[in-house]
């Protein structure tokens, strides 16, 4: 046991472990409510993999903690945080489903999404703008799949590769270029040529590369110059939408006094005391584990299929196939509440966001539950 | 439609009279004889090249794709022969000779990295027999000091007692198959994929036509001879001859490790066993293999238990093996020729091969089978089969495959982009160069997309979205299934995390059904 003498100062009200969407949501909301927060992370999180919307799925299918009705839990608070850090959002009203568009033309249900993102309630006439030289731009495929049996018109056009383009340009490089003044005027002139003469009632969807920092200004400028609204669909590897959100969250967090510490958490001991592998310790009032389950690297799977939690030194279960992955994890947010340890996000068993499209509900609800419990124990 | 020298002829059985009679088809095609080879693996394509070089017209019929059988599913070892010197000296000698020939013939398809046999002192008698056997087989063996071996390969077990260097090498199977394919076409022959032979017509005790099903409907090809080189399926093809063949499909599991941790082949010096070979293959390392007899010719799906077992066996040579990131597991099926149950275990069945003239053996003229053997000895197999078939056809030209030279290695076109697969550097214009690909599998093998650390998470939709946009959903589903079958058994450590992320990306980022 570490010596908890008077020389040992409390580092934080809450230590959040992890750097993915659940960790940021927990850390952001805690900081926003006036807590002293330290975010400890081992490596980069998964924000750069997601387009950045919150999908709530079908509430009836969501995992139900026996004691909690988690329908819509924490969703408004999550949206409030996003807007607080400067991301204007749209939200479907209760009972409504909206759909975002993937680079392969699939419609994916969503509930809360950044204003830059293309989302529709019903299939509608659409112009898809492709970009030559962008790996995830496949307008023909998207149009073909979107139209199939839906009685809508989907037109496509393709902008040329930007000046200076070479084969190594990924979405981030496209976005950085369009962030510049030169890039923005190039885009607007190309768009006005490509869209000239098209039906102005058609919505326009374009790959999610309209800048990293100036996205809102770029979209406003497009609207002013072209007289029509343009929205983005998410692309992958990396996903510029997720990066935008993480950057804004990170900046806001730092400016408002949140601390980030890079290190590997070796254990959480009584106190709670978070011990890093390099010997540093953080004494805190509560710990939020947002370590991402198997996908986030929070749990280890051994060759025999056994699943192990290295921070709490716990055996979590056993898996055989990939479909078992969702079934293993902590039983509930408050499973370790007595030790003032709370778990959020993917580390909670039973959620199946891949199947149920409720990743947003999973984040919002588990973080909300953790915050309520921290409130109670404080 | 069949192109080139083969035309769909109605009832046009071409008579070839044994021993130098009139050959009507000489007039028709300018070639002395027409042969259909069944199976476009190394053996079948090798036989085709051998026959074409002797002036015979050849078409290769493949029910799936080039290399989709055993030739595309092996560990990549070009044997020095060392593995077989004690248990199977005949195969060892063949390997030793062919190893040298292939290195000269196709340097672009072979990485001459050398190999080590590492003894852990567990079986001194075997070791003594091994050294003697290598000498007899003419394998160039040099013992190196334990210290220098451990310096070169720090991960090698400290239990290593003696280490011998042998001329093992790495055979890039798909490069070699590509060479063979282009040689076949250059010589006027052809390889027809997705052509499954289901019947062989016989006239007057002699094979006269093969027919079957292709994507474009039925096909019928008049031939003078048929060569069954169907590998693990050769027993099934032999049934079309009305003949039964003792081909025992023997499956082997292999594990692909995500990094090239070793720069040479490493074998355990002992009786051939499970998990005792490491073969560096481009950017990855392959651990092989098990040896399990089965009834089915198709490779079974590897299980977590098998993969785990193979890895445990591998720790005898590399104690720290479980700390290396795994990528996937796969199985291959060796078409061993022998009597099931006649040997104590599969490993005792000779890796030697056999060419069967069904005219002599079963009274069916013009039918031949070639069974058994190894990738390493495919050229010798082709030569031997070619000799046998030509003797029957009355062709006296000698085999010329020994003098062949392939290459230089056709390095990938430096694409102008964009880069679709970051792991393997595959660009969009590379796909355009393979216009009208027959399948996703063919595109994958030609470009190597989806083979790297992300196993296609970020590139599959881009490649299939461009090559097969009209069949996107079904094709992407098939590829995801195929990839995940190989990942599942080795979903542990970093690989499990990658697999979980992959599921999320494809379901949540791309909206695929999970």
CSV table of N, CA, C and O in Angstrom, one decimal, chain A residues 210-319:
chain,number,residue,atom,x,y,z
A,210,UNK,N,-13.9,19.3,-45.9
A,210,UNK,CA,-14.0,20.8,-46.0
A,210,UNK,C,-13.3,21.4,-44.9
A,210,UNK,O,-14.0,22.1,-44.0
A,211,UNK,N,-12.0,21.3,-44.8
A,211,UNK,CA,-11.3,21.9,-43.8
A,211,UNK,C,-11.3,21.2,-42.4
A,211,UNK,O,-12.2,20.4,-42.1
A,212,UNK,N,-10.3,21.5,-41.6
A,212,UNK,CA,-10.2,21.0,-40.3
A,212,UNK,C,-10.6,22.1,-39.3
A,212,UNK,O,-11.4,21.9,-38.4
A,213,UNK,N,-10.1,23.3,-39.5
A,213,UNK,CA,-10.4,24.4,-38.6
A,213,UNK,C,-11.5,25.3,-39.0
A,213,UNK,O,-12.2,25.9,-38.2
A,214,UNK,N,-11.6,25.5,-40.3
A,214,UNK,CA,-12.5,26.6,-40.9
A,214,UNK,C,-13.8,26.0,-41.5
A,214,UNK,O,-14.4,26.7,-42.3
A,215,UNK,N,-14.1,24.8,-41.1
A,215,UNK,CA,-15.2,24.2,-41.8
A,215,UNK,C,-16.5,25.0,-41.9
A,215,UNK,O,-17.1,25.2,-42.9
A,216,UNK,N,-16.9,25.6,-40.7
A,216,UNK,CA,-18.1,26.4,-40.7
A,216,UNK,C,-18.0,27.6,-41.7
A,216,UNK,O,-18.9,27.9,-42.4
A,217,UNK,N,-16.9,28.3,-41.6
A,217,UNK,CA,-16.7,29.4,-42.5
A,217,UNK,C,-16.7,29.0,-44.0
A,217,UNK,O,-17.3,29.7,-44.8
A,218,UNK,N,-16.1,27.9,-44.3
A,218,UNK,CA,-16.1,27.3,-45.7
A,218,UNK,C,-17.5,27.1,-46.1
A,218,UNK,O,-18.0,27.4,-47.2
A,219,UNK,N,-18.3,26.4,-45.3
A,219,UNK,CA,-19.7,26.1,-45.6
A,219,UNK,C,-20.5,27.4,-45.8
A,219,UNK,O,-21.3,27.4,-46.7
A,220,UNK,N,-20.3,28.3,-45.0
A,220,UNK,CA,-21.0,29.6,-45.1
A,220,UNK,C,-20.7,30.3,-46.4
A,220,UNK,O,-21.6,30.8,-47.1
A,221,UNK,N,-19.4,30.3,-46.7
A,221,UNK,CA,-18.9,30.9,-48.0
A,221,UNK,C,-19.5,30.2,-49.2
A,221,UNK,O,-20.0,30.8,-50.1
A,222,UNK,N,-19.6,28.9,-49.1
A,222,UNK,CA,-20.2,28.1,-50.2
A,222,UNK,C,-21.7,28.5,-50.4
A,222,UNK,O,-22.1,28.8,-51.5
A,223,UNK,N,-22.3,28.6,-49.3
A,223,UNK,CA,-23.8,29.0,-49.3
A,223,UNK,C,-24.0,30.4,-49.9
A,223,UNK,O,-24.8,30.6,-50.8
A,224,UNK,N,-23.1,31.3,-49.5
A,224,UNK,CA,-23.2,32.6,-50.0
A,224,UNK,C,-22.9,32.7,-51.5
A,224,UNK,O,-23.7,33.4,-52.3
A,225,UNK,N,-21.8,32.0,-51.9
A,225,UNK,CA,-21.4,32.2,-53.3
A,225,UNK,C,-22.3,31.3,-54.3
A,225,UNK,O,-22.5,31.7,-55.4
A,226,UNK,N,-22.7,30.2,-53.8
A,226,UNK,CA,-23.4,29.3,-54.7
A,226,UNK,C,-24.9,29.3,-54.5
A,226,UNK,O,-25.7,28.8,-55.3
A,227,UNK,N,-25.3,29.9,-53.4
A,227,UNK,CA,-26.7,30.0,-53.1
A,227,UNK,C,-27.4,28.7,-52.8
A,227,UNK,O,-28.6,28.5,-52.9
A,228,UNK,N,-26.6,27.7,-52.4
A,228,UNK,CA,-27.2,26.4,-52.0
A,228,UNK,C,-26.4,25.8,-50.9
A,228,UNK,O,-25.2,26.1,-50.7
A,229,UNK,N,-27.1,25.0,-50.1
A,229,UNK,CA,-26.4,24.3,-49.0
A,229,UNK,C,-25.7,23.1,-49.4
A,229,UNK,O,-26.1,22.3,-50.3
A,230,UNK,N,-24.5,22.9,-48.8
A,230,UNK,CA,-23.7,21.7,-49.1
A,230,UNK,C,-23.4,21.0,-47.7
A,230,UNK,O,-23.2,21.7,-46.8
A,231,UNK,N,-23.6,19.7,-47.7
A,231,UNK,CA,-23.2,19.0,-46.5
A,231,UNK,C,-22.2,17.9,-46.8
A,231,UNK,O,-22.1,17.4,-47.9
A,232,UNK,N,-21.6,17.4,-45.7
A,232,UNK,CA,-20.5,16.4,-45.9
A,232,UNK,C,-21.0,15.0,-45.5
A,232,UNK,O,-21.8,14.9,-44.6
A,233,UNK,N,-20.5,14.0,-46.2
A,233,UNK,CA,-20.6,12.6,-45.7
A,233,UNK,C,-19.2,12.2,-45.2
A,233,UNK,O,-18.2,12.6,-45.7
A,234,UNK,N,-19.2,11.3,-44.2
A,234,UNK,CA,-18.0,10.9,-43.6
A,234,UNK,C,-17.1,10.1,-44.5
A,234,UNK,O,-17.6,9.3,-45.3
A,235,UNK,N,-15.8,10.2,-44.3
A,235,UNK,CA,-14.9,9.3,-45.0
A,235,UNK,C,-14.0,8.7,-43.9
A,235,UNK,O,-14.0,9.1,-42.8
A,236,UNK,N,-13.2,7.8,-44.4
A,236,UNK,CA,-12.4,7.0,-43.4
A,236,UNK,C,-10.9,7.3,-43.4
A,236,UNK,O,-10.4,7.9,-44.4
A,237,UNK,N,-10.3,6.8,-42.5
A,237,UNK,CA,-8.8,6.6,-42.4
A,237,UNK,C,-8.0,7.8,-42.9
A,237,UNK,O,-7.4,7.8,-43.9
A,238,UNK,N,-7.8,8.8,-42.1
A,238,UNK,CA,-8.6,9.1,-40.9
A,238,UNK,C,-9.9,9.8,-41.2
A,238,UNK,O,-10.1,10.3,-42.3
A,239,UNK,N,-10.8,9.8,-40.3
A,239,UNK,CA,-12.1,10.5,-40.5
A,239,UNK,C,-11.9,12.0,-40.0
A,239,UNK,O,-11.7,12.2,-38.8
A,240,UNK,N,-12.0,12.9,-40.9
A,240,UNK,CA,-11.8,14.3,-40.6
A,240,UNK,C,-12.8,14.8,-39.6
A,240,UNK,O,-12.5,15.6,-38.7
A,241,UNK,N,-14.0,14.3,-39.7
A,241,UNK,CA,-15.1,14.7,-38.7
A,241,UNK,C,-14.7,14.5,-37.3
A,241,UNK,O,-14.8,15.3,-36.4
A,242,UNK,N,-14.2,13.3,-37.0
A,242,UNK,CA,-13.8,12.9,-35.6
A,242,UNK,C,-12.6,13.7,-35.2
A,242,UNK,O,-12.6,14.1,-34.0
A,243,UNK,N,-11.7,14.0,-36.1
A,243,UNK,CA,-10.5,14.8,-35.7
A,243,UNK,C,-10.9,16.2,-35.4
A,243,UNK,O,-10.4,16.8,-34.4
A,244,UNK,N,-11.9,16.8,-36.2
A,244,UNK,CA,-12.3,18.1,-35.8
A,244,UNK,C,-12.9,18.2,-34.4
A,244,UNK,O,-12.6,19.1,-33.6
A,245,UNK,N,-13.7,17.2,-34.1
A,245,UNK,CA,-14.4,17.2,-32.8
A,245,UNK,C,-13.3,17.0,-31.7
A,245,UNK,O,-13.3,17.7,-30.7
A,246,UNK,N,-12.4,16.1,-31.9
A,246,UNK,CA,-11.4,15.9,-30.8
A,246,UNK,C,-10.5,17.1,-30.6
A,246,UNK,O,-10.2,17.5,-29.5
A,247,UNK,N,-10.2,17.7,-31.7
A,247,UNK,CA,-9.3,19.0,-31.6
A,247,UNK,C,-10.1,20.0,-30.8
A,247,UNK,O,-9.5,20.7,-29.9
A,248,UNK,N,-11.3,20.2,-31.1
A,248,UNK,CA,-12.1,21.2,-30.4
A,248,UNK,C,-12.3,20.9,-28.9
A,248,UNK,O,-12.1,21.7,-28.1
A,249,UNK,N,-12.6,19.6,-28.7
A,249,UNK,CA,-12.7,19.2,-27.3
A,249,UNK,C,-11.4,19.4,-26.5
A,249,UNK,O,-11.3,19.8,-25.4
A,250,UNK,N,-10.3,19.0,-27.2
A,250,UNK,CA,-9.0,19.0,-26.6
A,250,UNK,C,-8.6,20.5,-26.2
A,250,UNK,O,-8.1,20.7,-25.1
A,251,UNK,N,-8.8,21.3,-27.2
A,251,UNK,CA,-8.4,22.8,-27.0
A,251,UNK,C,-9.2,23.3,-25.8
A,251,UNK,O,-8.7,24.0,-24.9
A,252,UNK,N,-10.5,23.1,-25.9
A,252,UNK,CA,-11.4,23.6,-24.9
A,252,UNK,C,-11.0,23.1,-23.5
A,252,UNK,O,-11.0,23.8,-22.5
A,253,UNK,N,-10.7,21.8,-23.5
A,253,UNK,CA,-10.4,21.1,-22.2
A,253,UNK,C,-9.1,21.8,-21.6
A,253,UNK,O,-9.1,22.1,-20.4
A,254,UNK,N,-8.1,22.0,-22.4
A,254,UNK,CA,-6.8,22.6,-21.9
A,254,UNK,C,-7.1,24.0,-21.5
A,254,UNK,O,-6.6,24.5,-20.4
A,255,UNK,N,-7.8,24.8,-22.3
A,255,UNK,CA,-8.0,26.2,-22.0
A,255,UNK,C,-8.8,26.4,-20.7
A,255,UNK,O,-8.6,27.3,-19.9
A,256,UNK,N,-9.6,25.4,-20.4
A,256,UNK,CA,-10.4,25.5,-19.2
A,256,UNK,C,-9.8,24.8,-18.0
A,256,UNK,O,-10.5,24.5,-17.0
A,257,UNK,N,-8.5,24.5,-18.1
A,257,UNK,CA,-7.8,23.9,-16.9
A,257,UNK,C,-7.8,22.4,-16.8
A,257,UNK,O,-7.3,21.9,-15.8
A,258,UNK,N,-8.3,21.7,-17.8
A,258,UNK,CA,-8.2,20.3,-17.7
A,258,UNK,C,-6.7,19.8,-18.0
A,258,UNK,O,-6.0,20.5,-18.7
A,259,UNK,N,-6.3,18.8,-17.3
A,259,UNK,CA,-4.9,18.3,-17.5
A,259,UNK,C,-4.9,17.0,-18.3
A,259,UNK,O,-5.8,16.2,-18.0
A,260,UNK,N,-4.0,16.8,-19.2
A,260,UNK,CA,-3.8,15.5,-19.8
A,260,UNK,C,-2.4,15.0,-19.4
A,260,UNK,O,-1.4,15.7,-19.4
A,261,UNK,N,-2.4,13.7,-19.1
A,261,UNK,CA,-1.1,13.0,-18.8
A,261,UNK,C,-1.0,11.8,-19.6
A,261,UNK,O,-1.9,11.0,-19.7
A,262,UNK,N,0.1,11.7,-20.3
A,262,UNK,CA,0.3,10.4,-21.1
A,262,UNK,C,1.1,9.4,-20.2
A,262,UNK,O,2.1,9.7,-19.6
A,263,UNK,N,0.5,8.2,-20.2
A,263,UNK,CA,1.2,7.2,-19.4
A,263,UNK,C,0.3,6.0,-19.3
A,263,UNK,O,-0.9,6.0,-19.7
A,264,UNK,N,0.9,4.9,-18.9
A,264,UNK,CA,0.2,3.6,-18.9
A,264,UNK,C,-0.3,3.4,-17.4
A,264,UNK,O,0.6,3.4,-16.5
A,265,UNK,N,-1.6,3.3,-17.2
A,265,UNK,CA,-2.0,3.0,-15.8
A,265,UNK,C,-1.7,1.5,-15.5
A,265,UNK,O,-2.2,0.6,-16.2
A,266,UNK,N,-1.0,1.4,-14.4
A,266,UNK,CA,-0.6,0.0,-14.0
A,266,UNK,C,-1.7,-0.6,-13.1
A,266,UNK,O,-2.1,-1.7,-13.2
A,267,UNK,N,-2.2,0.3,-12.2
A,267,UNK,CA,-3.3,-0.2,-11.3
A,267,UNK,C,-4.0,1.0,-10.7
A,267,UNK,O,-3.6,2.1,-10.7
A,268,UNK,N,-5.2,0.6,-10.1
A,268,UNK,CA,-5.9,1.6,-9.3
A,268,UNK,C,-6.0,1.0,-7.9
A,268,UNK,O,-6.5,-0.1,-7.8
A,269,UNK,N,-5.4,1.7,-7.0
A,269,UNK,CA,-5.4,1.2,-5.6
A,269,UNK,C,-6.3,1.9,-4.7
A,269,UNK,O,-6.9,2.9,-5.2
A,270,UNK,N,-6.4,1.5,-3.5
A,270,UNK,CA,-7.4,2.1,-2.6
A,270,UNK,C,-7.0,3.6,-2.5
A,270,UNK,O,-5.8,3.9,-2.4
A,271,UNK,N,-8.0,4.4,-2.4
A,271,UNK,CA,-7.8,5.9,-2.3
A,271,UNK,C,-8.9,6.7,-2.9
A,271,UNK,O,-9.5,7.4,-2.2
A,272,UNK,N,-9.2,6.5,-4.2
A,272,UNK,CA,-8.4,5.8,-5.2
A,272,UNK,C,-7.1,6.5,-5.6
A,272,UNK,O,-7.0,7.7,-5.6
A,273,UNK,N,-6.1,5.6,-5.8
A,273,UNK,CA,-4.8,6.1,-6.2
A,273,UNK,C,-4.5,5.4,-7.5
A,273,UNK,O,-4.5,4.2,-7.6
A,274,UNK,N,-4.3,6.3,-8.5
A,274,UNK,CA,-4.0,5.7,-9.9
A,274,UNK,C,-2.5,5.7,-10.0
A,274,UNK,O,-1.7,6.7,-9.8
A,275,UNK,N,-2.0,4.5,-10.2
A,275,UNK,CA,-0.5,4.3,-10.3
A,275,UNK,C,-0.1,4.0,-11.8
A,275,UNK,O,-0.7,3.1,-12.4
A,276,UNK,N,0.8,4.8,-12.3
A,276,UNK,CA,1.3,4.6,-13.6
A,276,UNK,C,2.4,3.7,-13.6
A,276,UNK,O,3.1,3.5,-12.6
A,277,UNK,N,2.7,3.1,-14.8
A,277,UNK,CA,3.7,2.1,-14.9
A,277,UNK,C,5.1,2.7,-14.6
A,277,UNK,O,6.0,2.0,-14.1
A,278,UNK,N,5.3,4.0,-15.0
A,278,UNK,CA,6.6,4.6,-14.8
A,278,UNK,C,6.8,5.1,-13.3
A,278,UNK,O,7.7,5.8,-13.0
A,279,UNK,N,5.8,4.8,-12.4
A,279,UNK,CA,6.0,5.2,-11.0
A,279,UNK,C,5.2,6.4,-10.6
A,279,UNK,O,5.0,6.6,-9.4
A,280,UNK,N,4.7,7.2,-11.5
A,280,UNK,CA,3.9,8.4,-11.1
A,280,UNK,C,2.6,7.9,-10.5
A,280,UNK,O,2.1,6.8,-10.8
A,281,UNK,N,2.1,8.7,-9.5
A,281,UNK,CA,0.8,8.3,-8.9
A,281,UNK,C,-0.1,9.5,-8.9
A,281,UNK,O,0.4,10.7,-8.9
A,282,UNK,N,-1.4,9.3,-9.0
A,282,UNK,CA,-2.4,10.4,-9.0
A,282,UNK,C,-3.4,10.0,-7.9
A,282,UNK,O,-4.1,9.0,-8.1
A,283,UNK,N,-3.5,10.8,-6.9
A,283,UNK,CA,-4.5,10.6,-5.9
A,283,UNK,C,-5.7,11.4,-6.3
A,283,UNK,O,-5.6,12.5,-6.7
A,284,UNK,N,-6.9,10.7,-6.2
A,284,UNK,CA,-8.1,11.4,-6.8
A,284,UNK,C,-9.3,11.0,-6.0
A,284,UNK,O,-9.3,10.1,-5.1
A,285,UNK,N,-10.4,11.7,-6.3
A,285,UNK,CA,-11.6,11.4,-5.6
A,285,UNK,C,-12.4,10.3,-6.2
A,285,UNK,O,-13.1,9.6,-5.6
A,286,UNK,N,-12.2,10.1,-7.5
A,286,UNK,CA,-12.9,9.1,-8.3
A,286,UNK,C,-12.1,8.8,-9.6
A,286,UNK,O,-11.4,9.6,-10.1
A,287,UNK,N,-12.4,7.6,-10.1
A,287,UNK,CA,-11.7,7.2,-11.3
A,287,UNK,C,-12.8,6.8,-12.3
A,287,UNK,O,-13.7,6.1,-12.0
A,288,UNK,N,-12.7,7.3,-13.5
A,288,UNK,CA,-13.6,6.9,-14.6
A,288,UNK,C,-12.7,6.1,-15.6
A,288,UNK,O,-11.7,6.6,-16.2
A,289,UNK,N,-13.1,4.8,-15.8
A,289,UNK,CA,-12.3,4.0,-16.7
A,289,UNK,C,-13.1,4.0,-18.0
A,289,UNK,O,-14.2,3.5,-18.2
A,290,UNK,N,-12.4,4.6,-19.0
A,290,UNK,CA,-13.0,4.7,-20.4
A,290,UNK,C,-12.0,4.1,-21.3
A,290,UNK,O,-11.5,4.7,-22.2
A,291,UNK,N,-11.6,2.8,-21.0
A,291,UNK,CA,-10.5,2.2,-21.7
A,291,UNK,C,-10.9,1.5,-23.0
A,291,UNK,O,-10.1,0.8,-23.6
A,292,UNK,N,-12.2,1.5,-23.3
A,292,UNK,CA,-12.6,1.1,-24.7
A,292,UNK,C,-12.8,-0.4,-24.8
A,292,UNK,O,-12.9,-0.9,-26.0
A,293,UNK,N,-12.8,-1.2,-23.7
A,293,UNK,CA,-13.0,-2.6,-23.9
A,293,UNK,C,-11.9,-3.3,-24.8
A,293,UNK,O,-10.8,-2.8,-24.8
A,294,UNK,N,-12.3,-4.2,-25.5
A,294,UNK,CA,-11.3,-5.0,-26.4
A,294,UNK,C,-10.9,-4.0,-27.5
A,294,UNK,O,-9.7,-3.9,-27.8
A,295,UNK,N,-11.8,-3.3,-28.1
A,295,UNK,CA,-11.4,-2.5,-29.3
A,295,UNK,C,-10.5,-1.4,-28.8
A,295,UNK,O,-9.6,-1.0,-29.6
A,296,UNK,N,-10.6,-0.9,-27.6
A,296,UNK,CA,-9.8,0.2,-27.2
A,296,UNK,C,-8.5,-0.3,-26.5
A,296,UNK,O,-7.6,0.5,-26.2
A,297,UNK,N,-8.3,-1.5,-26.4
A,297,UNK,CA,-7.1,-2.1,-25.8
A,297,UNK,C,-7.2,-2.1,-24.2
A,297,UNK,O,-6.2,-2.4,-23.6
A,298,UNK,N,-8.3,-1.8,-23.7
A,298,UNK,CA,-8.5,-1.8,-22.2
A,298,UNK,C,-8.5,-3.2,-21.7
A,298,UNK,O,-8.1,-3.5,-20.5
A,299,UNK,N,-9.0,-4.2,-22.5
A,299,UNK,CA,-8.9,-5.6,-22.0
A,299,UNK,C,-8.0,-6.3,-23.0
A,299,UNK,O,-7.9,-6.0,-24.1
A,300,UNK,N,-7.3,-7.3,-22.4
A,300,UNK,CA,-6.4,-8.1,-23.2
A,300,UNK,C,-7.0,-9.5,-23.4
A,300,UNK,O,-7.6,-10.0,-22.6
A,301,UNK,N,-6.9,-9.9,-24.7
A,301,UNK,CA,-7.4,-11.3,-24.9
A,301,UNK,C,-6.1,-12.2,-25.1
A,301,UNK,O,-5.2,-11.9,-25.8
A,302,UNK,N,-6.1,-13.3,-24.4
A,302,UNK,CA,-5.0,-14.2,-24.4
A,302,UNK,C,-5.3,-15.3,-25.4
A,302,UNK,O,-6.4,-15.5,-25.9
A,303,UNK,N,-4.2,-16.0,-25.9
A,303,UNK,CA,-4.4,-17.0,-26.9
A,303,UNK,C,-5.5,-18.0,-26.7
A,303,UNK,O,-6.1,-18.5,-27.6
A,304,UNK,N,-5.7,-18.3,-25.4
A,304,UNK,CA,-6.7,-19.3,-25.1
A,304,UNK,C,-8.1,-18.7,-25.1
A,304,UNK,O,-9.1,-19.4,-24.8
A,305,UNK,N,-8.2,-17.4,-25.3
A,305,UNK,CA,-9.5,-16.8,-25.4
A,305,UNK,C,-9.9,-16.1,-24.1
A,305,UNK,O,-11.0,-15.4,-24.1
A,306,UNK,N,-9.1,-16.2,-23.1
A,306,UNK,CA,-9.5,-15.6,-21.8
A,306,UNK,C,-9.3,-14.1,-21.9
A,306,UNK,O,-8.3,-13.6,-22.5
A,307,UNK,N,-10.2,-13.3,-21.3
A,307,UNK,CA,-10.1,-11.8,-21.4
A,307,UNK,C,-9.7,-11.3,-20.0
A,307,UNK,O,-10.3,-11.7,-19.0
A,308,UNK,N,-8.8,-10.4,-20.0
A,308,UNK,CA,-8.2,-9.9,-18.8
A,308,UNK,C,-8.1,-8.4,-18.7
A,308,UNK,O,-7.8,-7.8,-19.7
A,309,UNK,N,-8.4,-7.9,-17.5
A,309,UNK,CA,-8.4,-6.4,-17.3
A,309,UNK,C,-7.1,-6.1,-16.6
A,309,UNK,O,-7.0,-6.4,-15.4
A,310,UNK,N,-6.1,-5.6,-17.2
A,310,UNK,CA,-4.8,-5.4,-16.5
A,310,UNK,C,-4.8,-4.3,-15.4
A,310,UNK,O,-4.0,-4.4,-14.5
A,311,UNK,N,-5.7,-3.4,-15.6
A,311,UNK,CA,-5.7,-2.3,-14.6
A,311,UNK,C,-6.3,-2.7,-13.3
A,311,UNK,O,-5.8,-2.5,-12.2
A,312,UNK,N,-7.4,-3.4,-13.3
A,312,UNK,CA,-8.1,-3.9,-12.1
A,312,UNK,C,-7.6,-5.3,-11.7
A,312,UNK,O,-8.1,-5.9,-10.8
A,313,UNK,N,-6.7,-5.9,-12.6
A,313,UNK,CA,-6.2,-7.2,-12.3
A,313,UNK,C,-7.4,-8.2,-12.2
A,313,UNK,O,-7.5,-8.9,-11.2
A,314,UNK,N,-8.2,-8.2,-13.2
A,314,UNK,CA,-9.5,-9.1,-13.1
A,314,UNK,C,-9.6,-9.9,-14.4
A,314,UNK,O,-9.2,-9.5,-15.4
A,315,UNK,N,-10.1,-11.1,-14.1
A,315,UNK,CA,-10.5,-11.9,-15.3
A,315,UNK,C,-11.9,-11.5,-15.7
A,315,UNK,O,-12.8,-11.5,-14.9
A,316,UNK,N,-12.1,-11.2,-17.0
A,316,UNK,CA,-13.4,-10.6,-17.4
A,316,UNK,C,-14.3,-11.6,-18.1
A,316,UNK,O,-15.5,-11.4,-18.2
A,317,UNK,N,-13.7,-12.7,-18.5
A,317,UNK,CA,-14.5,-13.7,-19.2
A,317,UNK,C,-13.7,-14.4,-20.3
A,317,UNK,O,-12.5,-14.4,-20.2
A,318,UNK,N,-14.4,-15.0,-21.2
A,318,UNK,CA,-13.7,-15.8,-22.2
A,318,UNK,C,-14.4,-15.6,-23.6
A,318,UNK,O,-15.7,-15.5,-23.6
A,319,UNK,N,-13.7,-15.5,-24.6
A,319,UNK,CA,-14.3,-15.4,-26.0
A,319,UNK,C,-13.7,-16.5,-26.9
A,319,UNK,O,-12.6,-17.0,-26.7
